[in-house]
């Protein structure tokens, strides 16, 4: 199956569907990513914080795929916001990933309450981008106020904003702000960390379409224009998640899923997130 691509604001093409490696242990990352690549995934999302970049890199290197066939995203760790260490942090990621250039490099969290301004961190990201170490740069977990500051005070508009999005937290207002500035929305925890599976409304749509609940929700994301990369606990689930490109949800089904929005965040509040790992 052919994964659709979107064009980022700097012209880079990004696969709209990929494999997320959050909570994939370092010791199993190579095998899990290898399975995803074998199935047909071509967008791998990792992060310095996940501790599994080396496994991701090893899987890509062993896959036999050409470099331009796999889109790789990684993210700046919360203890690397000092502008003086951003470039070094990216170099360390590139070494682990066995790459000369990452496709997308993100600030993982804005950390608005710490004593390093995320705009200064972003300006260091811009320098890494100008040096050719990343094909595109973006942000993750940025609220509207954070994103607007970056757009107003820096030079490069973020290519993406990776945020929590799922049927119970549709983030329509923030997605609109992203779109206003030409910033693509990436959805993490697209299946609400499994909470969608027992939802009667979603089960009804799954039954009527002859699909699984996860396929229905992932298709909802795709039709909304989100870039999405679910994680999976088994090869069977990896395959099932990937099988979402040969059907469409009706307007009524799309509306019913969006109507589940309860403003319910599962992950940390970006305005309050202040965790900085030691070392």
CSV table of N, CA, C and O in Angstrom, one decimal, residues 144-259:
chain,number,residue,atom,x,y,z
A,144,UNK,N,-0.7,27.2,21.6
A,144,UNK,CA,-0.8,28.3,20.7
A,144,UNK,C,0.1,29.5,21.1
A,144,UNK,O,0.8,30.1,20.2
A,145,UNK,N,0.2,29.8,22.4
A,145,UNK,CA,1.0,31.0,22.8
A,145,UNK,C,2.5,30.7,22.6
A,145,UNK,O,3.3,31.6,22.2
A,146,UNK,N,2.9,29.4,22.8
A,146,UNK,CA,4.3,29.1,22.5
A,146,UNK,C,4.6,29.2,21.0
A,146,UNK,O,5.7,29.7,20.6
A,147,UNK,N,3.8,28.7,20.2
A,147,UNK,CA,4.0,28.6,18.8
A,147,UNK,C,4.0,30.1,18.2
A,147,UNK,O,4.9,30.4,17.4
A,148,UNK,N,3.1,30.9,18.7
A,148,UNK,CA,3.1,32.3,18.1
A,148,UNK,C,4.4,33.0,18.5
A,148,UNK,O,4.9,33.8,17.7
A,149,UNK,N,4.9,32.8,19.7
A,149,UNK,CA,6.2,33.4,20.1
A,149,UNK,C,7.3,33.0,19.1
A,149,UNK,O,8.1,33.9,18.7
A,150,UNK,N,7.4,31.7,18.8
A,150,UNK,CA,8.4,31.3,17.9
A,150,UNK,C,8.3,31.9,16.5
A,150,UNK,O,9.2,32.4,16.0
A,151,UNK,N,7.1,32.0,16.0
A,151,UNK,CA,6.8,32.5,14.7
A,151,UNK,C,7.2,34.0,14.7
A,151,UNK,O,7.8,34.5,13.7
A,152,UNK,N,6.8,34.7,15.8
A,152,UNK,CA,7.0,36.2,15.8
A,152,UNK,C,8.5,36.6,16.1
A,152,UNK,O,9.0,37.6,15.5
A,153,UNK,N,9.2,35.8,16.9
A,153,UNK,CA,10.5,36.2,17.3
A,153,UNK,C,11.7,35.5,16.6
A,153,UNK,O,12.8,35.9,16.8
A,154,UNK,N,11.4,34.4,15.9
A,154,UNK,CA,12.5,33.7,15.3
A,154,UNK,C,12.4,33.9,13.7
A,154,UNK,O,11.6,34.7,13.2
A,155,UNK,N,13.2,33.1,13.0
A,155,UNK,CA,13.3,33.3,11.6
A,155,UNK,C,12.6,32.2,10.8
A,155,UNK,O,11.8,32.4,9.9
A,156,UNK,N,12.8,30.9,11.2
A,156,UNK,CA,12.2,29.8,10.6
A,156,UNK,C,10.9,29.4,11.2
A,156,UNK,O,10.9,29.2,12.5
A,157,UNK,N,9.9,29.3,10.5
A,157,UNK,CA,8.6,28.8,11.0
A,157,UNK,C,8.7,27.3,11.2
A,157,UNK,O,9.1,26.6,10.3
A,158,UNK,N,8.3,26.8,12.3
A,158,UNK,CA,8.3,25.3,12.5
A,158,UNK,C,7.6,24.6,11.4
A,158,UNK,O,6.5,25.0,11.0
A,159,UNK,N,8.1,23.5,11.0
A,159,UNK,CA,7.5,22.7,9.9
A,159,UNK,C,6.3,21.9,10.5
A,159,UNK,O,5.3,21.7,9.8
A,160,UNK,N,6.4,21.4,11.7
A,160,UNK,CA,5.3,20.7,12.3
A,160,UNK,C,5.2,21.0,13.8
A,160,UNK,O,6.1,21.6,14.4
A,161,UNK,N,4.1,20.7,14.4
A,161,UNK,CA,3.8,20.8,15.8
A,161,UNK,C,3.3,19.4,16.2
A,161,UNK,O,2.1,19.1,15.8
A,162,UNK,N,4.0,18.6,16.9
A,162,UNK,CA,3.6,17.3,17.3
A,162,UNK,C,2.9,17.4,18.6
A,162,UNK,O,3.5,17.7,19.6
A,163,UNK,N,1.6,17.1,18.7
A,163,UNK,CA,0.8,17.3,19.9
A,163,UNK,C,-0.1,16.1,20.2
A,163,UNK,O,-0.4,15.3,19.3
A,164,UNK,N,-0.6,16.1,21.4
A,164,UNK,CA,-1.6,15.0,21.7
A,164,UNK,C,-2.9,15.3,21.0
A,164,UNK,O,-3.5,16.3,21.2
A,165,UNK,N,-3.3,14.3,20.2
A,165,UNK,CA,-4.6,14.4,19.5
A,165,UNK,C,-5.2,13.0,19.5
A,165,UNK,O,-4.6,12.0,19.1
A,166,UNK,N,-6.5,12.9,19.8
A,166,UNK,CA,-7.3,11.7,19.7
A,166,UNK,C,-8.8,12.0,19.8
A,166,UNK,O,-9.1,13.2,20.1
A,167,UNK,N,-9.7,11.1,19.7
A,167,UNK,CA,-11.1,11.5,19.7
A,167,UNK,C,-11.6,12.2,20.9
A,167,UNK,O,-12.6,12.9,20.9
A,168,UNK,N,-10.9,12.0,22.1
A,168,UNK,CA,-11.4,12.6,23.3
A,168,UNK,C,-10.6,13.9,23.5
A,168,UNK,O,-10.9,14.6,24.5
A,169,UNK,N,-9.7,14.3,22.6
A,169,UNK,CA,-9.0,15.5,22.8
A,169,UNK,C,-8.6,16.0,21.4
A,169,UNK,O,-7.4,15.8,20.9
A,170,UNK,N,-9.5,16.5,20.7
A,170,UNK,CA,-9.4,16.8,19.2
A,170,UNK,C,-8.5,17.9,18.9
A,170,UNK,O,-8.0,18.1,17.8
A,171,UNK,N,-8.3,18.8,19.9
A,171,UNK,CA,-7.4,20.0,19.7
A,171,UNK,C,-7.7,20.8,18.5
A,171,UNK,O,-6.8,21.3,17.8
A,172,UNK,N,-9.0,21.0,18.2
A,172,UNK,CA,-9.3,21.8,17.0
A,172,UNK,C,-8.8,23.2,17.0
A,172,UNK,O,-8.3,23.7,15.9
A,173,UNK,N,-8.8,23.8,18.1
A,173,UNK,CA,-8.3,25.2,18.2
A,173,UNK,C,-6.8,25.3,17.9
A,173,UNK,O,-6.4,26.2,17.1
A,174,UNK,N,-6.0,24.4,18.5
A,174,UNK,CA,-4.6,24.4,18.3
A,174,UNK,C,-4.3,24.0,16.9
A,174,UNK,O,-3.3,24.5,16.2
A,175,UNK,N,-5.0,23.0,16.4
A,175,UNK,CA,-4.8,22.6,15.0
A,175,UNK,C,-5.0,23.7,14.0
A,175,UNK,O,-4.3,23.9,13.0
A,176,UNK,N,-6.0,24.6,14.3
A,176,UNK,CA,-6.3,25.7,13.5
A,176,UNK,C,-5.2,26.8,13.5
A,176,UNK,O,-4.8,27.4,12.5
A,177,UNK,N,-4.6,26.9,14.7
A,177,UNK,CA,-3.5,27.9,14.8
A,177,UNK,C,-2.3,27.3,14.1
A,177,UNK,O,-1.6,28.1,13.4
A,178,UNK,N,-2.0,26.0,14.2
A,178,UNK,CA,-1.0,25.4,13.4
A,178,UNK,C,-1.2,25.7,11.9
A,178,UNK,O,-0.3,26.2,11.2
A,179,UNK,N,-2.4,25.5,11.4
A,179,UNK,CA,-2.7,25.7,10.0
A,179,UNK,C,-2.6,27.1,9.6
A,179,UNK,O,-2.1,27.4,8.5
A,180,UNK,N,-2.9,28.0,10.5
A,180,UNK,CA,-2.8,29.5,10.2
A,180,UNK,C,-1.4,29.8,9.9
A,180,UNK,O,-1.2,30.7,9.0
A,181,UNK,N,-0.4,29.2,10.5
A,181,UNK,CA,1.0,29.5,10.3
A,181,UNK,C,1.7,28.5,9.3
A,181,UNK,O,2.9,28.6,9.2
A,182,UNK,N,0.9,27.7,8.7
A,182,UNK,CA,1.5,26.7,7.8
A,182,UNK,C,2.3,25.6,8.4
A,182,UNK,O,3.2,25.0,7.9
A,183,UNK,N,1.9,25.3,9.7
A,183,UNK,CA,2.6,24.3,10.5
A,183,UNK,C,1.7,23.0,10.4
A,183,UNK,O,0.5,23.0,10.8
A,184,UNK,N,2.3,21.9,10.0
A,184,UNK,CA,1.6,20.6,10.0
A,184,UNK,C,1.3,20.1,11.4
A,184,UNK,O,2.2,20.3,12.3
A,185,UNK,N,0.2,19.4,11.6
A,185,UNK,CA,-0.1,18.8,12.9
A,185,UNK,C,0.2,17.3,12.9
A,185,UNK,O,-0.2,16.6,12.0
A,186,UNK,N,1.1,16.9,13.8
A,186,UNK,CA,1.3,15.5,14.0
A,186,UNK,C,0.6,15.1,15.3
A,186,UNK,O,0.7,15.8,16.3
A,187,UNK,N,0.0,13.9,15.3
A,187,UNK,CA,-0.8,13.5,16.4
A,187,UNK,C,-0.1,12.4,17.2
A,187,UNK,O,0.1,11.3,16.6
A,188,UNK,N,0.3,12.6,18.5
A,188,UNK,CA,0.8,11.5,19.3
A,188,UNK,C,-0.4,11.0,20.2
A,188,UNK,O,-1.3,11.7,20.4
A,189,UNK,N,-0.2,9.8,20.6
A,189,UNK,CA,-1.3,9.0,21.3
A,189,UNK,C,-2.6,9.1,20.5
A,189,UNK,O,-3.6,9.4,21.0
A,190,UNK,N,-2.5,8.8,19.2
A,190,UNK,CA,-3.7,8.9,18.4
A,190,UNK,C,-4.8,8.0,18.7
A,190,UNK,O,-6.0,8.2,18.4
A,191,UNK,N,-4.5,6.9,19.5
A,191,UNK,CA,-5.5,5.9,19.9
A,191,UNK,C,-5.8,6.1,21.4
A,191,UNK,O,-6.4,5.2,22.0
A,192,UNK,N,-5.5,7.3,21.9
A,192,UNK,CA,-5.7,7.6,23.4
A,192,UNK,C,-5.2,6.5,24.3
A,192,UNK,O,-5.8,6.2,25.3
A,193,UNK,N,-4.0,6.0,23.9
A,193,UNK,CA,-3.3,5.0,24.7
A,193,UNK,C,-4.2,3.8,25.0
A,193,UNK,O,-4.3,3.3,26.1
A,194,UNK,N,-5.0,3.4,24.0
A,194,UNK,CA,-5.8,2.3,24.1
A,194,UNK,C,-7.2,2.5,24.6
A,194,UNK,O,-8.1,1.6,24.6
A,195,UNK,N,-7.5,3.7,25.0
A,195,UNK,CA,-8.9,4.0,25.6
A,195,UNK,C,-10.0,3.9,24.6
A,195,UNK,O,-11.1,3.7,24.9
A,196,UNK,N,-9.6,4.1,23.3
A,196,UNK,CA,-10.7,4.0,22.2
A,196,UNK,C,-11.2,2.6,22.0
A,196,UNK,O,-12.4,2.5,21.5
A,197,UNK,N,-10.5,1.6,22.4
A,197,UNK,CA,-11.0,0.2,22.1
A,197,UNK,C,-12.3,-0.2,22.7
A,197,UNK,O,-13.0,-1.0,22.1
A,198,UNK,N,-12.6,0.4,23.8
A,198,UNK,CA,-13.8,-0.1,24.5
A,198,UNK,C,-15.0,0.9,24.3
A,198,UNK,O,-16.0,0.8,25.0
A,199,UNK,N,-14.8,1.9,23.4
A,199,UNK,CA,-15.8,2.9,23.3
A,199,UNK,C,-17.0,2.4,22.4
A,199,UNK,O,-16.8,2.0,21.2
A,200,UNK,N,-18.2,2.4,22.9
A,200,UNK,CA,-19.3,1.9,22.1
A,200,UNK,C,-19.6,2.6,20.8
A,200,UNK,O,-19.9,2.0,19.8
A,201,UNK,N,-19.4,3.9,20.8
A,201,UNK,CA,-19.6,4.7,19.6
A,201,UNK,C,-18.6,4.3,18.5
A,201,UNK,O,-19.0,4.1,17.3
A,202,UNK,N,-17.4,4.1,18.9
A,202,UNK,CA,-16.4,3.7,17.9
A,202,UNK,C,-16.5,2.2,17.5
A,202,UNK,O,-16.3,1.9,16.4
A,203,UNK,N,-17.0,1.4,18.5
A,203,UNK,CA,-17.2,0.0,18.1
A,203,UNK,C,-18.3,-0.1,17.1
A,203,UNK,O,-18.3,-1.0,16.2
A,204,UNK,N,-19.4,0.7,17.2
A,204,UNK,CA,-20.5,0.7,16.3
A,204,UNK,C,-20.0,1.1,14.9
A,204,UNK,O,-20.4,0.5,13.9
A,205,UNK,N,-19.1,2.1,14.8
A,205,UNK,CA,-18.6,2.5,13.5
A,205,UNK,C,-17.7,1.4,12.9
A,205,UNK,O,-17.8,1.1,11.7
A,206,UNK,N,-16.9,0.8,13.8
A,206,UNK,CA,-16.1,-0.3,13.3
A,206,UNK,C,-16.9,-1.4,12.7
A,206,UNK,O,-16.6,-2.0,11.7
A,207,UNK,N,-18.0,-1.8,13.4
A,207,UNK,CA,-18.9,-2.8,12.9
A,207,UNK,C,-19.5,-2.5,11.6
A,207,UNK,O,-19.6,-3.3,10.7
A,208,UNK,N,-20.0,-1.3,11.5
A,208,UNK,CA,-20.7,-0.8,10.3
A,208,UNK,C,-19.7,-0.7,9.1
A,208,UNK,O,-20.2,-0.9,7.9
A,209,UNK,N,-18.5,-0.5,9.3
A,209,UNK,CA,-17.5,-0.4,8.2
A,209,UNK,C,-16.7,-1.6,8.0
A,209,UNK,O,-16.0,-1.7,7.0
A,210,UNK,N,-16.9,-2.6,8.9
A,210,UNK,CA,-16.1,-3.9,8.7
A,210,UNK,C,-14.7,-3.7,9.0
A,210,UNK,O,-13.8,-4.5,8.5
A,211,UNK,N,-14.3,-2.7,9.9
A,211,UNK,CA,-13.0,-2.5,10.3
A,211,UNK,C,-12.8,-2.6,11.8
A,211,UNK,O,-13.8,-2.7,12.5
A,212,UNK,N,-11.6,-2.5,12.3
A,212,UNK,CA,-11.3,-2.5,13.7
A,212,UNK,C,-11.5,-1.1,14.2
A,212,UNK,O,-11.4,-0.1,13.4
A,213,UNK,N,-11.6,-1.0,15.5
A,213,UNK,CA,-11.7,0.4,16.1
A,213,UNK,C,-10.4,1.2,15.8
A,213,UNK,O,-10.4,2.4,15.5
A,214,UNK,N,-9.2,0.5,16.0
A,214,UNK,CA,-8.0,1.3,15.7
A,214,UNK,C,-7.9,1.8,14.2
A,214,UNK,O,-7.5,2.9,14.0
A,215,UNK,N,-8.4,0.9,13.3
A,215,UNK,CA,-8.4,1.4,11.9
A,215,UNK,C,-9.3,2.6,11.7
A,215,UNK,O,-9.0,3.5,11.0
A,216,UNK,N,-10.5,2.5,12.3
A,216,UNK,CA,-11.4,3.6,12.2
A,216,UNK,C,-10.8,4.9,12.7
A,216,UNK,O,-10.9,6.0,12.1
A,217,UNK,N,-10.2,4.8,13.9
A,217,UNK,CA,-9.7,6.1,14.5
A,217,UNK,C,-8.5,6.6,13.7
A,217,UNK,O,-8.4,7.8,13.5
A,218,UNK,N,-7.6,5.7,13.3
A,218,UNK,CA,-6.5,6.1,12.4
A,218,UNK,C,-7.0,6.8,11.1
A,218,UNK,O,-6.4,7.7,10.7
A,219,UNK,N,-8.0,6.2,10.6
A,219,UNK,CA,-8.6,6.8,9.3
A,219,UNK,C,-9.1,8.1,9.6
A,219,UNK,O,-9.0,9.0,8.8
A,220,UNK,N,-9.8,8.3,10.7
A,220,UNK,CA,-10.3,9.6,11.1
A,220,UNK,C,-9.2,10.7,11.2
A,220,UNK,O,-9.3,11.8,10.6
A,221,UNK,N,-8.0,10.3,11.8
A,221,UNK,CA,-6.9,11.2,11.8
A,221,UNK,C,-6.4,11.5,10.4
A,221,UNK,O,-6.2,12.7,10.1
A,222,UNK,N,-6.3,10.5,9.5
A,222,UNK,CA,-5.8,10.8,8.2
A,222,UNK,C,-6.7,11.7,7.4
A,222,UNK,O,-6.2,12.6,6.7
A,223,UNK,N,-8.0,11.5,7.5
A,223,UNK,CA,-9.0,12.3,6.8
A,223,UNK,C,-9.0,13.7,7.3
A,223,UNK,O,-9.4,14.7,6.6
A,224,UNK,N,-8.6,13.9,8.6
A,224,UNK,CA,-8.5,15.3,9.1
A,224,UNK,C,-7.3,16.0,8.7
A,224,UNK,O,-7.1,17.2,8.9
A,225,UNK,N,-6.3,15.2,8.2
A,225,UNK,CA,-5.0,15.8,7.7
A,225,UNK,C,-3.9,15.7,8.7
A,225,UNK,O,-2.9,16.3,8.5
A,226,UNK,N,-4.2,15.0,9.8
A,226,UNK,CA,-3.1,14.8,10.8
A,226,UNK,C,-2.0,13.8,10.3
A,226,UNK,O,-2.3,12.9,9.5
A,227,UNK,N,-0.8,14.0,10.7
A,227,UNK,CA,0.3,13.1,10.5
A,227,UNK,C,0.3,12.2,11.7
A,227,UNK,O,0.2,12.7,12.8
A,228,UNK,N,0.2,10.9,11.5
A,228,UNK,CA,0.0,10.0,12.6
A,228,UNK,C,1.0,8.8,12.6
A,228,UNK,O,1.3,8.3,11.6
A,229,UNK,N,1.4,8.4,13.8
A,229,UNK,CA,2.3,7.3,13.9
A,229,UNK,C,2.0,6.5,15.2
A,229,UNK,O,2.7,6.7,16.2
A,230,UNK,N,1.0,5.6,15.1
A,230,UNK,CA,0.7,4.8,16.3
A,230,UNK,C,1.8,3.8,16.6
A,230,UNK,O,2.5,3.3,15.8
A,231,UNK,N,1.9,3.5,17.9
A,231,UNK,CA,2.8,2.4,18.3
A,231,UNK,C,1.9,1.1,18.3
A,231,UNK,O,0.7,1.2,18.3
A,232,UNK,N,2.6,0.0,18.4
A,232,UNK,CA,1.8,-1.3,18.4
A,232,UNK,C,2.6,-2.3,19.2
A,232,UNK,O,3.8,-2.3,19.3
A,233,UNK,N,1.9,-3.2,19.8
A,233,UNK,CA,2.5,-4.2,20.7
A,233,UNK,C,2.8,-5.5,20.0
A,233,UNK,O,3.3,-6.4,20.7
A,234,UNK,N,2.4,-5.7,18.8
A,234,UNK,CA,2.6,-7.0,18.1
A,234,UNK,C,2.7,-6.7,16.6
A,234,UNK,O,2.2,-5.7,16.1
A,235,UNK,N,3.2,-7.7,15.9
A,235,UNK,CA,3.3,-7.6,14.4
A,235,UNK,C,1.9,-7.6,13.8
A,235,UNK,O,1.6,-6.8,12.9
A,236,UNK,N,1.0,-8.3,14.4
A,236,UNK,CA,-0.4,-8.3,13.9
A,236,UNK,C,-1.0,-7.0,14.0
A,236,UNK,O,-1.7,-6.5,13.1
A,237,UNK,N,-0.8,-6.3,15.1
A,237,UNK,CA,-1.3,-4.9,15.3
A,237,UNK,C,-0.6,-3.9,14.4
A,237,UNK,O,-1.3,-3.0,13.8
A,238,UNK,N,0.7,-4.1,14.2
A,238,UNK,CA,1.4,-3.3,13.2
A,238,UNK,C,0.8,-3.4,11.8
A,238,UNK,O,0.5,-2.4,11.1
A,239,UNK,N,0.5,-4.6,11.4
A,239,UNK,CA,-0.1,-4.8,10.1
A,239,UNK,C,-1.5,-4.3,10.0
A,239,UNK,O,-1.9,-3.6,9.0
A,240,UNK,N,-2.3,-4.5,11.1
A,240,UNK,CA,-3.7,-4.0,11.1
A,240,UNK,C,-3.7,-2.4,11.0
A,240,UNK,O,-4.5,-1.9,10.3
A,241,UNK,N,-2.8,-1.8,11.8
A,241,UNK,CA,-2.8,-0.3,11.8
A,241,UNK,C,-2.4,0.2,10.4
A,241,UNK,O,-2.9,1.3,10.0
A,242,UNK,N,-1.6,-0.5,9.7
A,242,UNK,CA,-1.1,-0.1,8.4
A,242,UNK,C,-2.2,-0.2,7.3
A,242,UNK,O,-2.1,0.4,6.2
A,243,UNK,N,-3.2,-1.0,7.6
A,243,UNK,CA,-4.2,-1.3,6.6
A,243,UNK,C,-5.4,-0.3,6.6
A,243,UNK,O,-6.5,-0.7,6.9
A,244,UNK,N,-5.1,0.9,6.3
A,244,UNK,CA,-6.1,2.0,6.5
A,244,UNK,C,-6.2,2.9,5.3
A,244,UNK,O,-6.8,4.0,5.3
A,245,UNK,N,-5.6,2.4,4.2
A,245,UNK,CA,-5.5,3.3,3.0
A,245,UNK,C,-6.5,2.9,1.9
A,245,UNK,O,-6.5,3.6,0.8
A,246,UNK,N,-7.4,1.9,2.1
A,246,UNK,CA,-8.3,1.5,1.1
A,246,UNK,C,-9.7,1.7,1.4
A,246,UNK,O,-10.6,1.0,0.9
A,247,UNK,N,-10.0,2.6,2.4
A,247,UNK,CA,-11.4,2.9,2.7
A,247,UNK,C,-11.5,4.3,3.2
A,247,UNK,O,-10.5,4.9,3.6
A,248,UNK,N,-12.7,4.8,3.2
A,248,UNK,CA,-12.9,6.2,3.7
A,248,UNK,C,-14.1,6.2,4.7
A,248,UNK,O,-15.1,5.4,4.5
A,249,UNK,N,-14.1,7.0,5.7
A,249,UNK,CA,-15.2,7.2,6.6
A,249,UNK,C,-16.1,8.2,6.0
A,249,UNK,O,-15.7,9.2,5.3
A,250,UNK,N,-17.4,8.0,6.2
A,250,UNK,CA,-18.4,9.0,5.7
A,250,UNK,C,-18.3,10.3,6.6
A,250,UNK,O,-17.7,10.3,7.7
A,251,UNK,N,-18.9,11.3,6.1
A,251,UNK,CA,-19.0,12.6,6.8
A,251,UNK,C,-19.7,12.4,8.2
A,251,UNK,O,-19.3,13.0,9.2
A,252,UNK,N,-20.7,11.5,8.2
A,252,UNK,CA,-21.4,11.3,9.4
A,252,UNK,C,-20.5,10.6,10.4
A,252,UNK,O,-20.6,10.9,11.6
A,253,UNK,N,-19.8,9.6,10.0
A,253,UNK,CA,-18.9,8.9,10.9
A,253,UNK,C,-17.8,9.8,11.4
A,253,UNK,O,-17.4,9.8,12.6
A,254,UNK,N,-17.2,10.6,10.5
A,254,UNK,CA,-16.2,11.6,10.9
A,254,UNK,C,-16.8,12.5,12.0
A,254,UNK,O,-16.1,12.8,13.0
A,255,UNK,N,-18.0,13.0,11.8
A,255,UNK,CA,-18.6,13.9,12.8
A,255,UNK,C,-18.9,13.2,14.1
A,255,UNK,O,-18.7,13.8,15.1
A,256,UNK,N,-19.3,11.9,14.0
A,256,UNK,CA,-19.6,11.2,15.2
A,256,UNK,C,-18.3,11.0,16.1
A,256,UNK,O,-18.4,11.0,17.3
A,257,UNK,N,-17.2,10.7,15.4
A,257,UNK,CA,-16.0,10.5,16.1
A,257,UNK,C,-15.5,11.9,16.7
A,257,UNK,O,-15.1,11.9,17.9
A,258,UNK,N,-15.6,12.9,15.9
A,258,UNK,CA,-15.2,14.2,16.5
A,258,UNK,C,-16.0,14.7,17.6
A,258,UNK,O,-15.6,15.4,18.5
A,259,UNK,N,-17.3,14.2,17.6
A,259,UNK,CA,-18.2,14.6,18.7
A,259,UNK,C,-17.9,14.0,20.1
A,259,UNK,O,-18.4,14.3,21.1
